[in-house]
PDB file of C-alpha atoms in Angstrom:
ATOM      1  CA  MET O 297      29.040 -13.336  11.803  1.00  0.00           C
ATOM      2  CA  ILE O 298      27.723 -14.692  15.164  1.00  0.00           C
ATOM      3  CA  LEU O 299      27.798 -11.184  15.947  1.00  0.00           C
ATOM      4  CA  ILE O 300      25.085 -10.134  12.878  1.00  0.00           C
ATOM      5  CA  SER O 301      23.619 -13.076  13.371  1.00  0.00           C
ATOM      6  CA  LEU O 302      22.962 -11.707  17.279  1.00  0.00           C
ATOM      7  CA  GLU O 303      21.915  -8.534  16.183  1.00  0.00           C
ATOM      8  CA  HIS O 304      19.265  -9.827  13.677  1.00  0.00           C
ATOM      9  CA  ILE O 305      17.465 -11.753  16.515  1.00  0.00           C
ATOM     10  CA  LEU O 306      17.186  -8.955  18.715  1.00  0.00           C
ATOM     11  CA  VAL O 307      16.146  -6.624  16.007  1.00  0.00           C
ATOM     12  CA  GLN O 308      13.353  -8.835  15.375  1.00  0.00           C
ATOM     13  CA  ILE O 309      12.187  -9.570  19.545  1.00  0.00           C
ATOM     14  CA  TYR O 310      12.163  -5.965  20.288  1.00  0.00           C
ATOM     15  CA  PHE O 311      10.081  -5.154  17.237  1.00  0.00           C
ATOM     16  CA  ALA O 312       7.801  -7.193  18.328  1.00  0.00           C
ATOM     17  CA  PHE O 313       8.017  -5.977  22.348  1.00  0.00           C
ATOM     18  CA  PHE O 314       7.334  -2.596  20.485  1.00  0.00           C
ATOM     19  CA  LEU O 315       4.346  -3.810  18.975  1.00  0.00           C
ATOM     20  CA  ILE O 316       3.234  -5.241  22.310  1.00  0.00           C
ATOM     21  CA  ILE O 317       3.697  -2.234  24.421  1.00  0.00           C
ATOM     22  CA  THR O 318       2.326  -0.034  22.253  1.00  0.00           C
ATOM     23  CA  LEU O 319      -0.575  -2.331  22.268  1.00  0.00           C
ATOM     24  CA  VAL O 320      -0.934  -2.408  26.033  1.00  0.00           C
ATOM     25  CA  PHE O 321      -0.456   1.166  26.655  1.00  0.00           C
ATOM     26  CA  GLY O 322      -3.159   2.151  24.595  1.00  0.00           C
ATOM     27  CA  ALA O 323      -4.908  -0.111  27.027  1.00  0.00           C
ATOM     28  CA  THR O 324      -3.918   1.039  30.441  1.00  0.00           C
ATOM     29  CA  LEU O 325      -4.999   4.321  29.347  1.00  0.00           C
ATOM     30  CA  VAL O 326      -8.655   3.206  29.697  1.00  0.00           C
ATOM     31  CA  TYR O 327      -7.812   0.319  32.356  1.00  0.00           C
ATOM     32  CA  PRO O 328      -6.042   1.856  34.931  1.00  0.00           C
ATOM     33  CA  VAL O 329      -4.847  -1.472  35.939  1.00  0.00           C
ATOM     34  CA  THR O 330      -1.737  -1.735  38.645  1.00  0.00           C
ATOM     35  CA  LYS O 331      -0.358  -5.416  37.515  1.00  0.00           C
ATOM     36  CA  ILE O 332      -0.355  -4.414  33.728  1.00  0.00           C
ATOM     37  CA  GLY O 333       1.216  -1.126  34.384  1.00  0.00           C
ATOM     38  CA  ASN O 334       3.960  -2.927  36.294  1.00  0.00           C
ATOM     39  CA  SER O 335       4.282  -5.494  33.442  1.00  0.00           C
ATOM     40  CA  VAL O 336       4.551  -2.893  30.599  1.00  0.00           C
ATOM     41  CA  LYS O 337       7.288  -1.172  33.012  1.00  0.00           C
ATOM     42  CA  ARG O 338       9.080  -4.391  33.012  1.00  0.00           C
ATOM     43  CA  GLY O 339       8.457  -5.050  29.228  1.00  0.00           C
ATOM     44  CA  VAL O 340      10.129  -1.116  28.050  1.00  0.00           C
ATOM     45  CA  LEU O 341      13.368  -1.640  30.524  1.00  0.00           C
ATOM     46  CA  SER O 342      13.583  -4.963  28.387  1.00  0.00           C
ATOM     47  CA  VAL O 343      13.199  -3.599  25.263  1.00  0.00           C
ATOM     48  CA  PHE O 344      16.121  -0.904  26.063  1.00  0.00           C
ATOM     49  CA  LEU O 345      18.306  -3.733  26.748  1.00  0.00           C
ATOM     50  CA  CYS O 346      17.786  -5.281  23.863  1.00  0.00           C
ATOM     51  CA  ILE O 347      17.869  -2.580  21.851  1.00  0.00           C
ATOM     52  CA  THR O 348      20.915  -1.158  24.184  1.00  0.00           C
ATOM     53  CA  THR O 349      22.964  -4.478  23.255  1.00  0.00           C
ATOM     54  CA  ASN O 350      22.142  -4.241  19.557  1.00  0.00           C
ATOM     55  CA  LEU O 351      23.406  -0.308  19.572  1.00  0.00           C
ATOM     56  CA  ILE O 352      26.778  -2.035  21.249  1.00  0.00           C
ATOM     57  CA  ILE O 353      26.962  -5.171  19.069  1.00  0.00           C
ATOM     58  CA  ARG O 354      26.902  -3.295  15.647  1.00  0.00           C
ATOM     59  CA  TRP O 355      29.182  -0.432  17.521  1.00  0.00           C
ATOM     60  CA  PHE O 356      31.771  -3.915  18.363  1.00  0.00           C
ATOM     61  CA  TYR O 357      32.069  -5.010  14.736  1.00  0.00           C
ATOM     62  CA  SER O 358      31.889  -1.813  12.973  1.00  0.00           C
ATOM     63  CA  ARG O 359      34.738  -0.191  15.668  1.00  0.00           C
ATOM     64  CA  HIS O 360      32.616   3.421  15.711  1.00  0.00           C
ATOM     65  CA  LEU O 361      29.243   4.572  16.959  1.00  0.00           C
ATOM     66  CA  PRO O 362      26.448   2.862  14.804  1.00  0.00           C
ATOM     67  CA  LEU O 363      25.600   6.319  12.820  1.00  0.00           C
ATOM     68  CA  SER O 364      26.785   5.894   9.407  1.00  0.00           C
ATOM     69  CA  ASN O 365      23.412   5.430   7.526  1.00  0.00           C
ATOM     70  CA  LEU O 366      20.281   6.580   7.645  1.00  0.00           C
ATOM     71  CA  TYR O 367      19.448   2.837   9.010  1.00  0.00           C
ATOM     72  CA  GLU O 368      21.463   3.345  12.016  1.00  0.00           C
ATOM     73  CA  SER O 369      20.180   7.135  12.807  1.00  0.00           C
ATOM     74  CA  LEU O 370      16.620   5.615  13.358  1.00  0.00           C
ATOM     75  CA  ILE O 371      17.641   2.795  15.323  1.00  0.00           C
ATOM     76  CA  PHE O 372      19.460   5.586  17.580  1.00  0.00           C
ATOM     77  CA  LEU O 373      16.249   7.467  17.381  1.00  0.00           C
ATOM     78  CA  SER O 374      13.994   4.718  18.634  1.00  0.00           C
ATOM     79  CA  TRP O 375      16.968   4.028  21.088  1.00  0.00           C
ATOM     80  CA  ASN O 376      16.375   7.385  22.181  1.00  0.00           C
ATOM     81  CA  PHE O 377      12.698   6.861  22.746  1.00  0.00           C
ATOM     82  CA  CYS O 378      12.892   3.958  25.106  1.00  0.00           C
ATOM     83  CA  PHE O 379      15.129   5.814  27.115  1.00  0.00           C
ATOM     84  CA  ILE O 380      13.103   8.416  27.550  1.00  0.00           C
ATOM     85  CA  ASN O 381      10.224   6.183  28.227  1.00  0.00           C
ATOM     86  CA  VAL O 382      12.340   4.216  30.698  1.00  0.00           C
ATOM     87  CA  LEU O 383      13.104   7.288  32.307  1.00  0.00           C
ATOM     88  CA  THR O 384       9.710   8.414  33.122  1.00  0.00           C
ATOM     89  CA  GLN O 385       8.507   5.346  33.833  1.00  0.00           C
ATOM     90  CA  PHE O 386      10.604   4.492  36.669  1.00  0.00           C
ATOM     91  CA  LEU O 387      10.426   8.345  37.943  1.00  0.00           C
ATOM     92  CA  SER O 388       6.728   9.023  37.751  1.00  0.00           C
ATOM     93  CA  PRO O 389       5.194   5.826  37.231  1.00  0.00           C
ATOM     94  CA  ASN O 390       1.585   7.601  36.795  1.00  0.00           C
ATOM     95  CA  MET O 391       3.045   9.248  33.204  1.00  0.00           C
ATOM     96  CA  ARG O 392       1.315   6.837  31.143  1.00  0.00           C
ATOM     97  CA  TRP O 393       1.024  10.044  28.971  1.00  0.00           C
ATOM     98  CA  ILE O 394       4.648  10.017  27.562  1.00  0.00           C
ATOM     99  CA  GLY O 395       4.851   5.973  26.561  1.00  0.00           C
ATOM    100  CA  MET O 396       1.365   6.093  24.551  1.00  0.00           C
ATOM    101  CA  ILE O 397       3.907   9.147  23.046  1.00  0.00           C
ATOM    102  CA  THR O 398       7.053   7.640  22.728  1.00  0.00           C
ATOM    103  CA  ALA O 399       6.238   3.758  22.428  1.00  0.00           C
ATOM    104  CA  PRO O 400       4.332   4.051  19.153  1.00  0.00           C
ATOM    105  CA  SER O 401       6.922   6.884  17.911  1.00  0.00           C
ATOM    106  CA  ALA O 402      10.052   4.255  18.505  1.00  0.00           C
ATOM    107  CA  LEU O 403       7.524   1.031  16.890  1.00  0.00           C
ATOM    108  CA  PHE O 404       7.057   3.618  13.626  1.00  0.00           C
ATOM    109  CA  THR O 405      10.955   4.502  13.349  1.00  0.00           C
ATOM    110  CA  HIS O 406      12.172   0.987  14.531  1.00  0.00           C
ATOM    111  CA  GLY O 407       9.570  -0.369  11.815  1.00  0.00           C
ATOM    112  CA  PHE O 408      10.722   1.966   8.918  1.00  0.00           C
ATOM    113  CA  ALA O 409      14.095   1.354   9.357  1.00  0.00           C
ATOM    114  CA  THR O 410      14.079  -2.434   9.320  1.00  0.00           C
ATOM    115  CA  LEU O 411      11.121  -2.964   7.213  1.00  0.00           C
ATOM    116  CA  VAL O 412      11.131  -0.013   4.359  1.00  0.00           C
ATOM    117  CA  LEU O 413      14.500   0.593   3.767  1.00  0.00           C
ATOM    118  CA  PRO O 414      16.675  -1.808   1.429  1.00  0.00           C
ATOM    119  CA  ILE O 415      18.661  -4.700   2.853  1.00  0.00           C
ATOM    120  CA  ASP O 416      22.115  -2.831   1.362  1.00  0.00           C
ATOM    121  CA  MET O 417      20.479   0.538   3.205  1.00  0.00           C
ATOM    122  CA  GLN O 418      20.588  -1.457   6.402  1.00  0.00           C
ATOM    123  CA  GLN O 419      24.683  -2.573   6.403  1.00  0.00           C
ATOM    124  CA  SER O 420      27.557  -0.464   8.337  1.00  0.00           C
ATOM    125  CA  GLN O 421      29.399   1.486   7.171  1.00  0.00           C
ATOM    126  CA  LYS O 422      32.836   3.062   7.297  1.00  0.00           C
ATOM    127  CA  LEU O 423      32.819   6.504   8.662  1.00  0.00           C
ATOM    128  CA  ILE O 424      33.775   9.374   6.546  1.00  0.00           C
ATOM    129  CA  PRO O 425      36.962  11.228   7.802  1.00  0.00           C
ATOM    130  CA  ALA O 426      35.120  14.062   8.815  1.00  0.00           C
ATOM    131  CA  LEU O 427      32.699  12.389  11.368  1.00  0.00           C
ATOM    132  CA  GLN O 428      35.927   9.985  12.611  1.00  0.00           C
ATOM    133  CA  SER O 429      36.554  12.681  15.350  1.00  0.00           C
ATOM    134  CA  HIS O 430      35.697  12.689  19.573  1.00  0.00           C
ATOM    135  CA  TRP O 431      32.640  15.282  18.964  1.00  0.00           C
ATOM    136  CA  LEU O 432      30.528  12.668  16.987  1.00  0.00           C
ATOM    137  CA  ILE O 433      29.514  11.092  20.206  1.00  0.00           C
ATOM    138  CA  MET O 434      28.816  14.099  22.283  1.00  0.00           C
ATOM    139  CA  HIS O 435      26.910  16.081  19.310  1.00  0.00           C
ATOM    140  CA  VAL O 436      24.793  13.379  17.715  1.00  0.00           C
ATOM    141  CA  THR O 437      23.622  12.240  21.664  1.00  0.00           C
ATOM    142  CA  ILE O 438      22.701  15.477  22.774  1.00  0.00           C
ATOM    143  CA  ILE O 439      20.816  16.350  19.566  1.00  0.00           C
ATOM    144  CA  PHE O 440      19.224  13.586  19.083  1.00  0.00           C
ATOM    145  CA  LEU O 441      18.056  13.593  22.461  1.00  0.00           C
ATOM    146  CA  GLY O 442      16.777  17.366  21.466  1.00  0.00           C
ATOM    147  CA  TYR O 443      14.927  15.825  18.453  1.00  0.00           C
ATOM    148  CA  VAL O 444      12.915  13.500  20.402  1.00  0.00           C
ATOM    149  CA  THR O 445      11.763  15.372  23.342  1.00  0.00           C
ATOM    150  CA  LEU O 446      10.920  17.889  21.041  1.00  0.00           C
ATOM    151  CA  LEU O 447       8.811  15.096  19.017  1.00  0.00           C
ATOM    152  CA  CYS O 448       7.210  14.239  22.700  1.00  0.00           C
ATOM    153  CA  GLY O 449       5.903  17.773  23.183  1.00  0.00           C
ATOM    154  CA  SER O 450       4.607  18.291  19.465  1.00  0.00           C
ATOM    155  CA  LEU O 451       2.569  14.831  19.517  1.00  0.00           C
ATOM    156  CA  SER O 452       1.488  15.930  23.151  1.00  0.00           C
ATOM    157  CA  SER O 453       0.180  19.209  21.522  1.00  0.00           C
ATOM    158  CA  ILE O 454      -1.861  16.748  19.120  1.00  0.00           C
ATOM    159  CA  GLY O 455      -3.240  14.913  21.374  1.00  0.00           C
ATOM    160  CA  LEU O 456      -4.456  17.970  23.495  1.00  0.00           C
ATOM    161  CA  LEU O 457      -6.040  19.331  20.390  1.00  0.00           C
ATOM    162  CA  ALA O 458      -7.894  15.903  19.673  1.00  0.00           C
ATOM    163  CA  MET O 459      -9.049  15.813  23.390  1.00  0.00           C
ATOM    164  CA  ASN O 460     -10.787  19.656  22.769  1.00  0.00           C
ATOM    165  CA  SER O 461     -12.374  18.549  19.664  1.00  0.00           C
ATOM    166  CA  LYS O 462     -14.347  16.192  21.134  1.00  0.00           C
ATOM    167  CA  ASP O 463     -18.563  17.928  21.997  1.00  0.00           C
ATOM    168  CA  THR O 464     -18.830  16.341  25.062  1.00  0.00           C
ATOM    169  CA  THR O 465     -22.041  18.612  25.548  1.00  0.00           C
ATOM    170  CA  VAL O 466     -24.005  16.923  23.134  1.00  0.00           C
ATOM    171  CA  LEU O 467     -23.857  13.494  25.280  1.00  0.00           C
ATOM    172  CA  LYS O 468     -27.390  12.741  26.933  1.00  0.00           C
ATOM    173  CA  LYS O 469     -25.900  11.904  30.410  1.00  0.00           C
ATOM    174  CA  THR O 470     -27.344  12.995  33.739  1.00  0.00           C
ATOM    175  CA  GLN O 471     -25.420  16.403  35.605  1.00  0.00           C
ATOM    176  CA  ILE O 472     -23.189  14.472  37.372  1.00  0.00           C
ATOM    177  CA  VAL O 473     -22.010  11.856  34.774  1.00  0.00           C
ATOM    178  CA  PHE O 474     -21.153  15.088  32.858  1.00  0.00           C
ATOM    179  CA  LEU O 475     -19.460  17.155  35.274  1.00  0.00           C
ATOM    180  CA  LEU O 476     -17.346  13.854  36.251  1.00  0.00           C
ATOM    181  CA  GLU O 477     -15.987  13.550  32.212  1.00  0.00           C
ATOM    182  CA  ASN O 478     -15.848  16.901  31.826  1.00  0.00           C
ATOM    183  CA  CYS O 479     -13.441  17.088  34.890  1.00  0.00           C
ATOM    184  CA  ARG O 480     -11.442  14.243  33.990  1.00  0.00           C
ATOM    185  CA  LYS O 481     -11.280  15.361  30.049  1.00  0.00           C
ATOM    186  CA  THR O 482      -9.732  18.833  31.807  1.00  0.00           C
ATOM    187  CA  LYS O 483      -7.503  17.128  33.518  1.00  0.00           C
ATOM    188  CA  ILE O 484      -5.963  15.699  30.711  1.00  0.00           C
ATOM    189  CA  ILE O 485      -5.859  18.282  28.651  1.00  0.00           C
ATOM    190  CA  HIS O 486      -4.019  20.101  31.645  1.00  0.00           C
ATOM    191  CA  LEU O 487      -1.269  17.264  32.037  1.00  0.00           C
ATOM    192  CA  LEU O 488      -0.827  17.356  28.537  1.00  0.00           C
ATOM    193  CA  ASP O 489      -0.126  20.883  28.120  1.00  0.00           C
ATOM    194  CA  ASN O 490       2.055  21.009  30.434  1.00  0.00           C
ATOM    195  CA  LEU O 491       3.712  17.654  29.446  1.00  0.00           C
ATOM    196  CA  SER O 492       4.242  19.202  26.106  1.00  0.00           C
ATOM    197  CA  PHE O 493       4.785  22.475  27.159  1.00  0.00           C
ATOM    198  CA  TYR O 494       8.201  21.124  29.657  1.00  0.00           C
ATOM    199  CA  SER O 495       9.459  18.372  26.885  1.00  0.00           C
ATOM    200  CA  ILE O 496       9.921  21.474  24.691  1.00  0.00           C
ATOM    201  CA  VAL O 497      12.042  23.426  27.276  1.00  0.00           C
ATOM    202  CA  PHE O 498      13.874  20.129  27.778  1.00  0.00           C
ATOM    203  CA  GLY O 499      13.805  19.318  23.309  1.00  0.00           C
ATOM    204  CA  PHE O 500      14.789  23.291  23.057  1.00  0.00           C
ATOM    205  CA  THR O 501      17.944  23.415  25.627  1.00  0.00           C
ATOM    206  CA  PHE O 502      19.298  20.086  24.094  1.00  0.00           C
ATOM    207  CA  LEU O 503      18.417  21.300  20.599  1.00  0.00           C
ATOM    208  CA  THR O 504      20.772  24.770  21.760  1.00  0.00           C
ATOM    209  CA  LEU O 505      23.869  22.581  23.092  1.00  0.00           C
ATOM    210  CA  GLY O 506      23.553  19.858  19.980  1.00  0.00           C
ATOM    211  CA  ILE O 507      23.690  23.532  17.416  1.00  0.00           C
ATOM    212  CA  LEU O 508      26.978  24.900  19.686  1.00  0.00           C
ATOM    213  CA  SER O 509      28.616  21.491  19.824  1.00  0.00           C
ATOM    214  CA  GLY O 510      28.065  21.016  15.875  1.00  0.00           C
ATOM    215  CA  ALA O 511      29.574  24.638  15.624  1.00  0.00           C
ATOM    216  CA  VAL O 512      32.646  23.878  17.262  1.00  0.00           C
ATOM    217  CA  TRP O 513      33.023  20.547  15.829  1.00  0.00           C
ATOM    218  CA  ALA O 514      32.391  22.069  12.450  1.00  0.00           C
ATOM    219  CA  ASN O 515      35.468  24.390  12.922  1.00  0.00           C
ATOM    220  CA  ASP O 516      37.658  21.715  13.911  1.00  0.00           C
ATOM    221  CA  ALA O 517      36.886  19.595  10.688  1.00  0.00           C
ATOM    222  CA  TRP O 518      36.386  22.404   8.433  1.00  0.00           C
ATOM    223  CA  GLY O 519      37.623  25.694   9.713  1.00  0.00           C
ATOM    224  CA  ARG O 520      33.938  27.553   9.649  1.00  0.00           C
ATOM    225  CA  TYR O 521      31.507  27.460  12.191  1.00  0.00           C
ATOM    226  CA  TRP O 522      28.596  27.805  10.315  1.00  0.00           C
ATOM    227  CA  SER O 523      28.391  26.700   6.150  1.00  0.00           C
ATOM    228  CA  TRP O 524      24.322  27.285   6.383  1.00  0.00           C
ATOM    229  CA  ASP O 525      23.810  23.133   5.106  1.00  0.00           C
ATOM    230  CA  PRO O 526      20.438  22.202   4.891  1.00  0.00           C
ATOM    231  CA  LYS O 527      20.289  20.616   8.242  1.00  0.00           C
ATOM    232  CA  GLU O 528      21.995  23.556   9.867  1.00  0.00           C
ATOM    233  CA  THR O 529      19.151  26.096   8.144  1.00  0.00           C
ATOM    234  CA  TRP O 530      16.583  23.737   9.293  1.00  0.00           C
ATOM    235  CA  ALA O 531      17.838  23.653  12.579  1.00  0.00           C
ATOM    236  CA  LEU O 532      18.358  27.243  13.162  1.00  0.00           C
ATOM    237  CA  ILE O 533      14.691  27.595  11.909  1.00  0.00           C
ATOM    238  CA  THR O 534      13.447  24.998  14.361  1.00  0.00           C
ATOM    239  CA  TRP O 535      14.906  26.520  17.180  1.00  0.00           C
ATOM    240  CA  LEU O 536      13.741  29.990  16.374  1.00  0.00           C
ATOM    241  CA  ILE O 537      10.327  28.471  16.392  1.00  0.00           C
ATOM    242  CA  PHE O 538      10.398  26.562  19.560  1.00  0.00           C
ATOM    243  CA  ALA O 539      12.425  29.643  20.899  1.00  0.00           C
ATOM    244  CA  ASN O 540       9.988  31.942  20.246  1.00  0.00           C
ATOM    245  CA  TYR O 541       6.994  29.742  21.285  1.00  0.00           C
ATOM    246  CA  ILE O 542       8.980  29.518  24.597  1.00  0.00           C
ATOM    247  CA  HIS O 543       9.581  33.298  25.109  1.00  0.00           C
ATOM    248  CA  ILE O 544       5.894  34.100  24.458  1.00  0.00           C
ATOM    249  CA  ARG O 545       4.505  31.275  26.494  1.00  0.00           C
ATOM    250  CA  LEU O 546       7.027  32.745  29.669  1.00  0.00           C
ATOM    251  CA  ASN O 547       6.144  36.172  28.978  1.00  0.00           C
ATOM    252  CA  LYS O 548       2.539  36.282  28.501  1.00  0.00           C
ATOM    253  CA  GLY O 549       1.831  32.639  29.980  1.00  0.00           C
ATOM    254  CA  TRP O 550       0.395  32.017  26.445  1.00  0.00           C
ATOM    255  CA  ARG O 551      -1.783  28.746  26.793  1.00  0.00           C
ATOM    256  CA  GLY O 552      -5.039  26.576  25.090  1.00  0.00           C
ATOM    257  CA  GLN O 553      -5.304  25.712  21.399  1.00  0.00           C
ATOM    258  CA  LYS O 554      -3.335  28.050  19.768  1.00  0.00           C
ATOM    259  CA  PRO O 555      -0.007  27.371  21.119  1.00  0.00           C
ATOM    260  CA  ALA O 556      -1.056  23.875  20.775  1.00  0.00           C
ATOM    261  CA  LEU O 557      -1.107  24.216  17.177  1.00  0.00           C
ATOM    262  CA  VAL O 558       2.126  26.017  17.046  1.00  0.00           C
ATOM    263  CA  ARG O 559       3.925  23.002  18.950  1.00  0.00           C
ATOM    264  CA  SER O 560       2.323  20.930  16.984  1.00  0.00           C
ATOM    265  CA  LEU O 561       3.538  22.532  13.683  1.00  0.00           C
ATOM    266  CA  GLY O 562       6.620  22.005  15.158  1.00  0.00           C
ATOM    267  CA  LEU O 563       6.248  18.254  14.561  1.00  0.00           C
ATOM    268  CA  PHE O 564       6.842  19.105  10.981  1.00  0.00           C
ATOM    269  CA  PHE O 565       9.894  21.403  11.317  1.00  0.00           C
ATOM    270  CA  VAL O 566      11.844  18.672  13.242  1.00  0.00           C
ATOM    271  CA  TRP O 567      10.566  15.614  11.099  1.00  0.00           C
ATOM    272  CA  ILE O 568      11.811  17.855   7.953  1.00  0.00           C
ATOM    273  CA  CYS O 569      15.461  18.349  10.016  1.00  0.00           C
ATOM    274  CA  PHE O 570      16.234  15.160  11.118  1.00  0.00           C
ATOM    275  CA  PHE O 571      14.287  12.991   8.355  1.00  0.00           C
ATOM    276  CA  GLY O 572      13.628  15.100   5.485  1.00  0.00           C
ATOM    277  CA  ILE O 573      17.070  16.183   4.442  1.00  0.00           C
ATOM    278  CA  ASN O 574      17.971  13.107   3.447  1.00  0.00           C
ATOM    279  CA  LEU O 575      15.258  12.586   0.643  1.00  0.00           C
ATOM    280  CA  CYS O 576      17.283  15.294  -1.098  1.00  0.00           C
ATOM    281  CA  GLY O 577      20.134  13.773  -0.507  1.00  0.00           C
ATOM    282  CA  ILE O 578      22.460  16.880  -0.482  1.00  0.00           C
ATOM    283  CA  GLY O 579      24.664  18.561   2.148  1.00  0.00           C
ATOM    284  CA  VAL O 580      27.123  17.059   4.826  1.00  0.00           C
ATOM    285  CA  HIS O 581      24.564  15.963   7.199  1.00  0.00           C
ATOM    286  CA  THR O 582      22.762  13.355   4.496  1.00  0.00           C
ATOM    287  CA  TYR O 583      23.061   9.718   6.191  1.00  0.00           C
ATOM    288  CA  GLY O 584      21.582   8.344   2.753  1.00  0.00           C
ATOM    289  CA  TRP O 585      18.545   8.479   0.842  1.00  0.00           C
ATOM    290  CA  PHE O 586      15.791   6.870  -1.347  1.00  0.00           C
ATOM    291  CA  PHE O 587      16.837   8.126  -4.844  1.00  0.00           C
TER     292      PHE O 587
END
């Protein structure tokens, strides 16, 4: 009972932190103040520690990795967004764009899990026999990292398209000011393009490893590597889309708005693969649904 109460307190704390950090990240993009940036870094680390503690507590009293339902899978997805945020903030402090993508994403997934899902769906449940395996931690962790990095890549492309849609030529400014703004815009677009590409490469790698480990686990549990389960099918579709994009990018040097549009559409396929299948309530990968 004490652990459950502590878990609820932690949930409220890091939801508030998520909201504050998201707002501050937006401010640092406009006003890149070093002191604010350092405060954000400490805040991100605090949120990561809180959500990690929350997952450990839930793991302790449920006696299994907290992935038994949709609520726990969304919280774990938020943890992955935080992990990517912490990793990039400490390895490359200038990558504020990562925070502008991961912080709102973590806020959205966490808010949906805690504010929208019914209370009974937020309760920990026993794992079904097929999930009681040592493959659970490895397969799920890898596939979730794949989801998160692919989502970051797709969202970066949406940001790139938004930047490209701004017509700065109509602004009545001096030529020098215009050139400076155009140079800054070009630099940001180039940064977002590279960020999106490398995020998708990492995400594609994790997705590939996740599909392979899932196939081995499926053979161990049900005696077959592939069963065309809805989640498996959508994972394969997602894999083929990003594989095709990476192939063209590496061989043809495909850049600009068209590849950004393809990467943006990847957001739809990743969300269907992770979340949309649950709305149908079918297949062995369903964590819970609304109907």
